[in-house]
C-alpha cells in the first residue's frame, strides 16, 4: 500500500507555507505566499484576516501542483502564528484588522490587569503578547468594535472554518489568547468575564489531532482533493516546532531562533511559574513550558541594517560573520543586555531597554555584532536555567531551528554558552512537519504523536561545546546576570524621562 500524503499549512507572521509530505517526512510538494503586515501607529502590528485564507489557498494550490496523485492526500492540518486574533461581526466579516502577537498597544492593560490570579489561571505572565490584554485594550479604546463583535477568531479557527464551515479549534491553538484555565483545559469564566466575553463568541474546543470533518465541497473541488479529505485540528507554531524537532518529553528542548527566540520543553502537568509561560500541548495530558524573548534575529538584522553593508539591506553578511568569528570569547570585554524590545522571561518588563557595556577605542562593528549574539545566548542560558529549576528536570538535548540556526557563528556561541551539544535543523519547514505529525497520527498511520514526530524529525548538524570557551563564557555569565538588576532603576528613570519628553512634544 502506498504511503499516505498529508498537507501541513504553517500560516506564520510573514507567509503562509504549505507542504505535502509522506509518512517518512519526505517533502513532495511545497508552496508559499507572503503576508503583509501594517503598522498604523508605533508598536502596532495588524493584518487583514482574509489575507490569511488567500495566502493559504495559494500556498496549498502551489504545493499540490508539484504532486502527481492528489487522491493520495488523506488529511490537512494547520499550524499558525499564536496570540493573533480577529473580531468578526454577525456576518462573519472582520470588523477591524487583526491584531498580531507582537503588537505592543496593550502594555498598560498588561500592567493593570495582569494580576497573580490571572497569571495562575492562564499560565502566562503578564505581557503584551497574550491576546487577553489586547482584547482589554479593545474593550477600553474601541467599545464599538466589541459591541459589534460576534466572534473572536484565532488564525487556526479562521482557516479551518474556511475549510470546513465549522467554528471549532484546538485547545492548543486557542490557549495562547490566555482565555483558558490551564488546570481544566476549558475556557475560564473568570477570564472571559474580565475580557467582557461569553463562550458563544469563541470557538468550540477539541484536542489537537481531532478530526474537524471533511473539506467543504467547494474547497475540495478547487484543490482537486477527495471529498473525504479530513481537516485535523492543529496547534500553534511553537508547539508544532517542538513536534517537528521530536521534542516530546521533559529531557529535550526546542530552541526557535526567529525574530523572537523561544526555548520550549514538555511537562507532564501544569506547573505555574514566571520562569516560563505555559501552553497547552498538542500531546494529550502535557503542557508546553516556553521561555520567550522578543529580541531574537531581530537584533542582528537591526544591526546589519543600521551599520552593515547597505547593499545587503539587513541580510546576512558573510564578511561580518567571518570578522566576528575571528574575535575572542567575550568580544574583548563587551557585554550586551539584549533588551531592544523590552524584557520578557523571566523579568517581564516592557520598559527595560538594551545596554552594551565596556566600550573602548579598540572595538569595531564586528565586536558589537558578536556581543549582540553573545548577549542573546546569555539570556537564553539564563532562561534555560530558570526553566530547569522551576520544573526540577534537566534538559540534556537542545534542538535548534529558525533563521538564526543557519549561522555557524551563533550556533557555536550557543553550544558554548549552554555547555552542551546543540542539534541544528536548518530546514524552514519544522513547524509544518509538526503539523504533519499530528495529521498522520489522526489518520491512523502512527499510534501516537510522539511516534510520528520521531519518524519525521531531521537534524542536519550537531555543534559540540568547546571546553575552554564554555569555561570563559561561564565567567562572563556571572557578570551578565548582574547587569539587569544593577541598572534597573537607572533604565526606568531614563524611560520615564523619555516619556516626559514625548508628552511635552505632544503639547507643543
Coordinates of C-alpha atoms in Angstrom, one line a residue:
X1 CA 0.0 0.0 0.0
X2 CA 1.4 3.4 -1.0
X3 CA 2.3 5.8 1.8
X4 CA -0.5 8.3 2.5
X5 CA 0.2 12.0 1.9
X6 CA -0.9 14.9 4.2
X7 CA -0.8 18.6 3.7
X8 CA 0.6 20.8 6.5
X9 CA 0.0 24.5 6.5
X10 CA 2.1 26.9 8.5
X11 CA 0.4 30.4 8.5
X12 CA 3.1 32.4 10.2
X13 CA 3.5 36.2 10.6
X14 CA 5.3 36.7 7.3
X15 CA 3.9 34.0 5.0
X16 CA 1.5 31.0 4.6
X17 CA 3.5 27.9 3.7
X18 CA 2.2 24.6 2.7
X19 CA 4.0 21.3 2.3
X20 CA 2.8 17.9 1.1
X21 CA 4.7 15.1 2.9
X22 CA 4.6 11.3 3.0
X23 CA 4.8 9.2 6.1
X24 CA 8.6 9.4 6.2
X25 CA 8.6 13.1 6.3
X26 CA 9.8 13.5 2.7
X27 CA 8.6 16.7 1.0
X28 CA 6.8 16.0 -2.2
X29 CA 5.3 19.4 -2.7
X30 CA 5.9 22.9 -1.3
X31 CA 4.2 26.3 -1.7
X32 CA 4.4 29.8 -0.1
X33 CA 2.6 33.1 -0.3
X34 CA 3.7 36.2 1.5
X35 CA 1.6 38.1 4.0
X36 CA 1.7 41.9 4.5
X37 CA 1.8 43.5 7.9
X38 CA 0.5 47.0 8.6
X39 CA 1.9 49.4 11.3
X40 CA -0.8 52.1 11.6
X41 CA 0.9 53.5 14.8
X42 CA 4.1 53.0 16.6
X43 CA 4.3 49.4 18.1
X44 CA 1.0 48.5 16.4
X45 CA 1.1 45.4 14.1
X46 CA -2.0 44.4 12.1
X47 CA -3.0 42.1 9.2
X48 CA -6.1 41.7 7.1
X49 CA -7.6 38.3 8.1
X50 CA -8.9 37.5 4.6
X51 CA -5.2 37.5 3.5
X52 CA -4.6 34.5 5.8
X53 CA -7.0 32.4 3.7
X54 CA -6.0 33.9 0.4
X55 CA -2.3 33.1 1.1
X56 CA -3.1 29.6 2.5
X57 CA -5.2 28.8 -0.6
X58 CA -2.5 30.0 -2.9
X59 CA 0.2 28.1 -1.0
X60 CA -1.8 24.8 -0.9
X61 CA -2.5 25.0 -4.6
X62 CA 1.1 25.7 -5.4
X63 CA 2.2 22.7 -3.3
X64 CA -0.4 20.4 -4.8
X65 CA 0.8 21.4 -8.3
X66 CA 4.0 19.5 -7.6
X67 CA 2.5 16.1 -6.9
X68 CA 1.2 13.6 -9.4
X69 CA -1.6 11.8 -7.5
X70 CA -3.8 14.2 -5.4
X71 CA -6.1 11.3 -4.5
X72 CA -3.3 10.1 -2.1
X73 CA -3.8 13.1 0.1
X74 CA -5.8 12.0 3.2
X75 CA -5.7 15.0 5.6
X76 CA -4.7 18.6 6.1
X77 CA -3.5 20.2 9.4
X78 CA -2.8 23.8 10.2
X79 CA -0.2 25.4 12.5
X80 CA -0.1 29.1 12.8
X81 CA 1.2 32.3 14.4
X82 CA -0.1 32.4 18.0
X83 CA -1.9 35.1 20.1
X84 CA -3.1 36.8 16.9
X85 CA -6.8 37.2 16.5
X86 CA -9.6 39.0 14.6
X87 CA -13.0 40.3 15.6
X88 CA -15.8 39.2 13.3
X89 CA -19.4 40.6 13.0
X90 CA -22.6 38.7 12.7
X91 CA -22.0 38.2 9.0
X92 CA -18.6 36.6 9.8
X93 CA -16.7 39.6 8.4
X94 CA -13.8 41.4 10.0
X95 CA -14.8 44.5 12.0
X96 CA -11.3 45.8 12.0
X97 CA -7.8 44.4 11.1
X98 CA -6.5 41.5 13.1
X99 CA -4.1 42.4 15.9
X100 CA -0.8 40.4 15.9
X101 CA 1.0 38.7 18.7
X102 CA 3.9 41.3 18.6
X103 CA 1.6 44.3 18.8
X104 CA 2.6 46.5 21.8
X105 CA -0.5 48.6 22.3
X106 CA -1.7 46.8 25.4
X107 CA 1.3 47.5 27.7
X108 CA -0.8 49.5 30.2
X109 CA -3.6 46.8 30.2
X110 CA -1.0 44.1 30.9
X111 CA 0.4 46.1 33.9
X112 CA -3.1 46.9 35.2
X113 CA -5.0 43.6 34.7
X114 CA -2.1 41.1 34.8
X115 CA -2.7 40.0 38.4
X116 CA -1.3 36.9 40.1
X117 CA -4.7 35.4 39.8
X118 CA -4.9 36.0 36.0
X119 CA -1.4 34.6 35.6
X120 CA -2.2 31.5 37.6
X121 CA -5.4 30.8 35.6
X122 CA -3.9 31.4 32.2
X123 CA -0.4 30.2 32.9
X124 CA 1.0 33.2 31.2
X125 CA 3.0 36.0 32.9
X126 CA 1.5 39.5 32.2
X127 CA 3.0 40.8 29.0
X128 CA 1.8 42.5 25.8
X129 CA 1.9 39.1 23.9
X130 CA -1.3 37.2 25.1
X131 CA -4.5 38.1 23.3
X132 CA -6.3 38.8 26.6
X133 CA -4.7 42.2 27.1
X134 CA -5.3 43.3 23.5
X135 CA -9.0 42.3 24.0
X136 CA -9.0 44.5 27.1
X137 CA -7.4 47.3 25.1
X138 CA -10.3 47.0 22.5
X139 CA -12.8 47.0 25.3
X140 CA -11.4 50.2 26.7
X141 CA -10.5 52.0 23.5
X142 CA -12.8 50.6 20.8
X143 CA -16.0 49.8 22.6
X144 CA -18.0 49.9 19.3
X145 CA -15.7 47.1 17.9
X146 CA -16.5 44.9 20.9
X147 CA -20.2 45.8 20.8
X148 CA -20.4 44.5 17.2
X149 CA -18.1 41.5 17.9
X150 CA -20.0 38.3 17.2
X151 CA -16.9 36.1 17.2
X152 CA -13.2 36.1 18.3
X153 CA -11.2 34.0 15.9
X154 CA -7.6 33.0 16.2
X155 CA -5.7 32.1 13.0
X156 CA -6.3 28.4 13.3
X157 CA -10.1 28.9 13.7
X158 CA -10.3 31.3 10.8
X159 CA -8.5 28.9 8.4
X160 CA -10.2 25.7 9.5
X161 CA -13.6 27.5 9.3
X162 CA -12.8 28.4 5.7
X163 CA -12.0 24.7 5.1
X164 CA -14.9 23.1 6.9
X165 CA -17.5 25.7 7.8
X166 CA -17.3 24.8 11.5
X167 CA -16.3 27.2 14.3
X168 CA -14.1 24.7 16.1
X169 CA -10.4 25.0 17.1
X170 CA -7.9 23.0 19.1
X171 CA -7.4 23.9 22.7
X172 CA -3.6 24.2 22.0
X173 CA -4.4 26.8 19.3
X174 CA -6.7 29.0 21.3
X175 CA -4.8 28.8 24.6
X176 CA -2.2 31.5 23.7
X177 CA -5.1 34.0 23.8
X178 CA -4.9 33.5 27.6
X179 CA -8.7 32.8 28.0
X180 CA -8.3 29.1 29.0
X181 CA -7.9 27.7 32.5
X182 CA -4.7 25.7 32.4
X183 CA -5.9 23.4 35.2
X184 CA -9.1 22.4 33.4
X185 CA -8.3 22.9 29.7
X186 CA -11.6 24.7 29.2
X187 CA -12.5 28.4 29.0
X188 CA -12.2 30.2 32.3
X189 CA -15.4 32.0 33.2
X190 CA -13.3 34.4 35.3
X191 CA -11.0 35.3 32.4
X192 CA -13.9 35.7 30.0
X193 CA -15.7 38.0 32.4
X194 CA -12.6 40.1 32.7
X195 CA -12.4 40.5 28.9
X196 CA -16.2 41.1 28.7
X197 CA -16.7 38.0 26.5
X198 CA -19.0 35.0 26.6
X199 CA -18.4 31.5 25.3
X200 CA -20.7 31.8 22.3
X201 CA -18.2 34.4 20.8
X202 CA -15.4 31.8 20.9
X203 CA -14.8 28.5 19.0
X204 CA -15.7 25.2 20.5
X205 CA -12.6 23.4 21.8
X206 CA -11.3 20.0 20.9
X207 CA -7.9 18.3 21.5
X208 CA -5.2 18.7 18.8
X209 CA -5.4 15.8 16.4
X210 CA -9.2 15.7 16.4
X211 CA -10.9 15.4 13.1
X212 CA -12.9 18.6 12.3
X213 CA -14.6 16.9 9.4
X214 CA -14.1 16.8 5.7
X215 CA -13.2 19.8 3.4
X216 CA -16.2 21.8 2.2
X217 CA -17.1 20.6 -1.3
X218 CA -16.1 23.9 -2.9
X219 CA -12.7 23.7 -1.3
X220 CA -12.0 20.1 -2.2
X221 CA -13.1 20.8 -5.8
X222 CA -10.8 23.8 -6.1
X223 CA -7.9 21.9 -4.7
X224 CA -8.7 18.7 -6.7
X225 CA -8.8 16.6 -3.5
X226 CA -11.1 13.7 -2.5
X227 CA -14.3 14.9 -0.8
X228 CA -13.4 12.8 2.3
X229 CA -10.1 14.6 2.9
X230 CA -10.1 15.2 6.6
X231 CA -9.2 18.6 8.3
X232 CA -7.3 17.8 11.5
X233 CA -7.1 20.2 14.5
X234 CA -3.6 21.5 14.7
X235 CA -1.6 23.7 17.2
X236 CA 0.4 26.9 17.4
X237 CA 3.7 27.2 15.6
X238 CA 5.7 27.0 18.8
X239 CA 4.2 23.7 19.9
X240 CA 4.4 22.4 16.4
X241 CA 8.1 23.3 16.1
X242 CA 8.7 21.1 19.1
X243 CA 7.0 18.2 17.4
X244 CA 8.9 18.9 14.2
X245 CA 12.1 18.5 16.2
X246 CA 10.8 15.5 18.1
X247 CA 10.8 17.3 21.4
X248 CA 8.2 15.3 23.2
X249 CA 9.5 14.7 26.8
X250 CA 10.9 16.9 29.6
X251 CA 14.5 15.9 28.8
X252 CA 14.6 17.7 25.5
X253 CA 14.0 21.3 24.4
X254 CA 13.4 23.1 21.2
X255 CA 15.2 26.4 20.5
X256 CA 13.5 28.7 18.0
X257 CA 15.9 31.3 16.6
X258 CA 13.5 33.5 14.8
X259 CA 12.5 37.2 15.1
X260 CA 11.8 36.2 18.7
X261 CA 13.6 33.4 20.4
X262 CA 11.9 30.7 22.3
X263 CA 13.0 27.7 24.4
X264 CA 10.3 25.1 24.9
X265 CA 10.0 21.8 26.7
X266 CA 7.3 19.5 27.7
X267 CA 5.9 18.8 31.2
X268 CA 3.6 16.1 32.3
X269 CA 1.4 18.5 34.4
X270 CA 0.8 22.2 34.8
X271 CA 3.4 23.8 37.0
X272 CA 2.8 27.5 37.2
X273 CA 5.9 29.7 37.2
X274 CA 7.1 33.1 36.0
X275 CA 10.2 31.4 34.7
X276 CA 8.2 30.4 31.6
X277 CA 4.8 30.7 30.0
X278 CA 2.6 27.6 30.0
X279 CA 0.9 26.4 26.8
X280 CA -1.5 23.5 26.4
X281 CA 0.4 20.9 24.5
X282 CA -0.6 19.2 21.2
X283 CA 0.1 16.0 23.1
X284 CA -2.7 14.7 25.4
X285 CA -2.1 15.4 29.1
X286 CA 1.0 17.5 28.7
X287 CA 1.9 21.2 29.0
X288 CA 4.5 23.0 26.9
X289 CA 6.7 25.3 29.0
X290 CA 8.2 28.1 27.0
X291 CA 10.6 30.9 27.7
X292 CA 10.3 33.9 25.3
X293 CA 12.4 36.9 24.3
X294 CA 11.4 39.3 21.5
X295 CA 15.0 40.2 20.7
X296 CA 16.0 37.2 18.5
X297 CA 17.1 37.5 14.9
X298 CA 15.5 41.0 15.1
X299 CA 18.7 42.2 16.8
X300 CA 21.4 41.1 14.4
X301 CA 19.1 42.1 11.5
X302 CA 18.7 45.5 13.1
X303 CA 22.5 45.8 13.4
X304 CA 23.2 44.8 9.8
X305 CA 20.5 47.2 8.6
X306 CA 21.8 50.2 10.5
X307 CA 25.6 49.5 10.5
X308 CA 26.2 46.9 7.8
X309 CA 26.6 46.9 4.1
X310 CA 23.7 49.0 2.7
X311 CA 23.6 46.9 -0.4
X312 CA 22.6 43.8 1.7
X313 CA 19.7 45.7 3.3
X314 CA 20.0 43.7 6.6
X315 CA 20.5 40.3 5.0
X316 CA 23.3 38.0 6.5
X317 CA 26.8 39.3 5.7
X318 CA 29.4 36.6 5.3
X319 CA 32.3 39.1 5.9
X320 CA 30.7 40.4 9.1
X321 CA 30.2 36.9 10.3
X322 CA 33.8 36.0 9.5
X323 CA 35.2 39.0 11.3
X324 CA 33.1 38.4 14.3
X325 CA 34.1 34.7 14.4
X326 CA 37.7 35.7 14.5
X327 CA 37.3 37.6 17.7
X328 CA 37.8 36.0 21.2
X329 CA 35.1 34.9 23.5
X330 CA 33.5 38.0 25.2
X331 CA 34.2 40.3 22.2
X332 CA 37.2 41.8 24.1
X333 CA 35.3 42.8 27.2
X334 CA 32.0 44.0 25.6
X335 CA 28.8 42.8 27.4
X336 CA 25.3 43.4 25.9
X337 CA 22.0 43.2 27.6
X338 CA 19.7 42.5 24.5
X339 CA 16.5 44.2 25.6
X340 CA 15.9 46.2 22.4
X341 CA 12.2 45.4 22.7
X342 CA 11.8 45.1 26.4
X343 CA 12.5 42.1 28.6
X344 CA 10.3 39.0 28.7
X345 CA 11.2 35.8 30.5
X346 CA 11.9 36.0 33.4
X347 CA 11.7 39.7 34.1
X348 CA 8.5 40.5 32.1
X349 CA 9.4 44.2 32.0
X350 CA 8.2 46.1 28.9
X351 CA 10.1 49.2 30.0
X352 CA 13.5 47.5 30.0
X353 CA 16.0 48.6 27.4
X354 CA 19.3 47.4 26.0
X355 CA 22.8 48.1 27.2
X356 CA 26.3 47.4 25.7
X357 CA 28.9 47.8 28.5
X358 CA 32.7 48.1 28.2
X359 CA 33.3 50.3 25.1
X360 CA 36.9 51.2 24.2
X361 CA 38.6 52.6 21.1
X362 CA 39.7 49.1 20.0
X363 CA 36.2 47.9 19.4
X364 CA 34.8 47.6 15.9
X365 CA 31.4 46.9 14.4
X366 CA 32.4 43.2 14.4
X367 CA 32.9 43.4 18.2
X368 CA 29.4 44.9 18.6
X369 CA 27.9 42.3 16.3
X370 CA 29.4 39.4 18.2
X371 CA 28.5 40.9 21.5
X372 CA 24.8 41.1 20.4
X373 CA 24.9 37.3 19.6
X374 CA 26.6 36.6 22.9
X375 CA 24.1 38.7 24.8
X376 CA 21.1 36.8 23.4
X377 CA 22.9 33.5 24.2
X378 CA 23.5 34.6 27.8
X379 CA 19.8 35.5 28.1
X380 CA 18.8 32.1 26.7
X381 CA 21.0 30.3 29.1
X382 CA 19.6 32.2 32.0
X383 CA 16.1 31.3 30.8
X384 CA 17.0 27.6 30.4
X385 CA 18.4 27.6 33.9
X386 CA 15.2 29.1 35.2
X387 CA 13.1 26.6 33.3
X388 CA 15.1 23.6 34.6
X389 CA 15.0 24.9 38.2
X390 CA 11.2 25.5 38.2
X391 CA 10.5 22.1 36.8
X392 CA 13.2 20.2 38.7
X393 CA 14.3 18.5 35.5
X394 CA 17.5 18.9 33.4
X395 CA 17.4 19.4 29.7
X396 CA 20.0 17.3 28.1
X397 CA 19.0 17.6 24.4
X398 CA 18.6 21.0 22.7
X399 CA 17.4 21.2 19.1
X400 CA 17.6 24.5 17.2
X401 CA 15.7 25.8 14.2
X402 CA 14.8 29.1 12.6
X403 CA 16.8 31.6 10.6
X404 CA 19.4 32.1 13.3
X405 CA 20.2 28.4 13.1
X406 CA 21.8 29.0 9.7
X407 CA 24.7 31.0 11.4
X408 CA 27.6 28.7 12.3
X409 CA 29.0 31.5 14.5
X410 CA 25.8 31.9 16.5
X411 CA 25.2 28.2 16.9
X412 CA 28.8 27.7 18.2
X413 CA 28.3 30.5 20.6
X414 CA 25.1 29.0 21.8
X415 CA 26.6 25.5 22.2
X416 CA 29.5 27.0 24.3
X417 CA 27.2 29.1 26.4
X418 CA 24.8 26.2 27.0
X419 CA 27.8 23.9 27.6
X420 CA 26.0 21.1 25.9
X421 CA 25.6 19.9 22.3
X422 CA 23.3 21.8 20.1
X423 CA 21.5 19.8 17.4
X424 CA 20.7 22.1 14.4
X425 CA 17.9 21.7 11.9
X426 CA 18.3 24.3 9.1
X427 CA 15.0 23.4 7.4
X428 CA 12.4 26.1 7.2
X429 CA 9.6 23.6 7.4
X430 CA 10.0 22.4 11.1
X431 CA 6.6 23.7 12.3
X432 CA 4.8 22.4 9.3
X433 CA 6.4 18.9 9.9
X434 CA 5.0 19.1 13.4
X435 CA 1.5 19.7 11.9
X436 CA 2.2 16.8 9.5
X437 CA 2.9 14.5 12.5
X438 CA -0.4 15.4 14.0
X439 CA -2.2 14.7 10.7
X440 CA -0.5 11.3 10.2
X441 CA -1.4 10.2 13.7
X442 CA -5.0 11.4 13.2
X443 CA -5.5 9.2 10.1
X444 CA -4.0 6.2 12.0
X445 CA -0.7 5.8 10.3
X446 CA 1.1 6.3 13.6
X447 CA -0.1 5.2 17.1
X448 CA 0.9 8.5 18.8
X449 CA 2.0 12.0 18.0
X450 CA 5.5 11.3 19.7
X451 CA 6.0 8.3 17.4
X452 CA 5.1 10.3 14.4
X453 CA 7.3 13.2 15.4
X454 CA 10.3 10.9 15.9
X455 CA 9.7 9.5 12.4
X456 CA 9.5 12.9 10.7
X457 CA 12.2 14.9 12.5
X458 CA 15.5 15.7 10.9
X459 CA 18.8 17.1 12.4
X460 CA 21.4 18.5 10.0
X461 CA 24.4 19.0 12.2
X462 CA 25.4 18.7 15.9
X463 CA 27.5 21.6 17.3
X464 CA 29.7 20.5 20.2
X465 CA 30.6 22.9 23.0
X466 CA 34.3 23.7 23.4
X467 CA 35.8 23.2 26.8
X468 CA 37.9 26.4 27.2
X469 CA 35.3 28.6 25.5
X470 CA 32.5 27.2 27.7
X471 CA 34.5 27.9 30.8
X472 CA 35.2 31.5 29.8
X473 CA 31.5 32.1 28.9
X474 CA 30.6 30.8 32.4
X475 CA 32.7 33.5 34.0
X476 CA 31.1 36.2 31.7
X477 CA 27.6 34.9 32.5
X478 CA 28.2 35.7 36.2
X479 CA 28.7 39.4 35.2
X480 CA 25.8 39.3 32.7
X481 CA 23.4 38.1 35.4
X482 CA 24.2 41.3 37.5
X483 CA 23.7 43.7 34.6
X484 CA 19.9 43.9 34.7
X485 CA 19.4 44.3 38.4
X486 CA 22.3 46.8 38.8
X487 CA 20.9 49.1 36.0
X488 CA 17.2 48.5 36.6
X489 CA 16.5 51.8 38.4
X490 CA 18.6 53.9 36.1
X491 CA 16.9 52.5 33.0
X492 CA 13.5 53.1 34.4
X493 CA 14.4 56.7 35.2
X494 CA 15.6 57.0 31.6
X495 CA 12.4 55.5 30.3
X496 CA 10.3 58.0 32.4
X497 CA 12.4 60.9 31.2
X498 CA 11.8 59.9 27.6
X499 CA 8.0 59.6 28.3
X500 CA 8.0 63.1 29.8
X501 CA 9.8 64.4 26.7
X502 CA 7.3 62.7 24.5
X503 CA 4.4 64.4 26.4
X504 CA 6.0 67.8 26.1
X505 CA 6.4 67.2 22.3
X506 CA 2.7 66.4 22.0
X507 CA 1.7 69.5 23.9
X508 CA 3.8 71.7 21.6

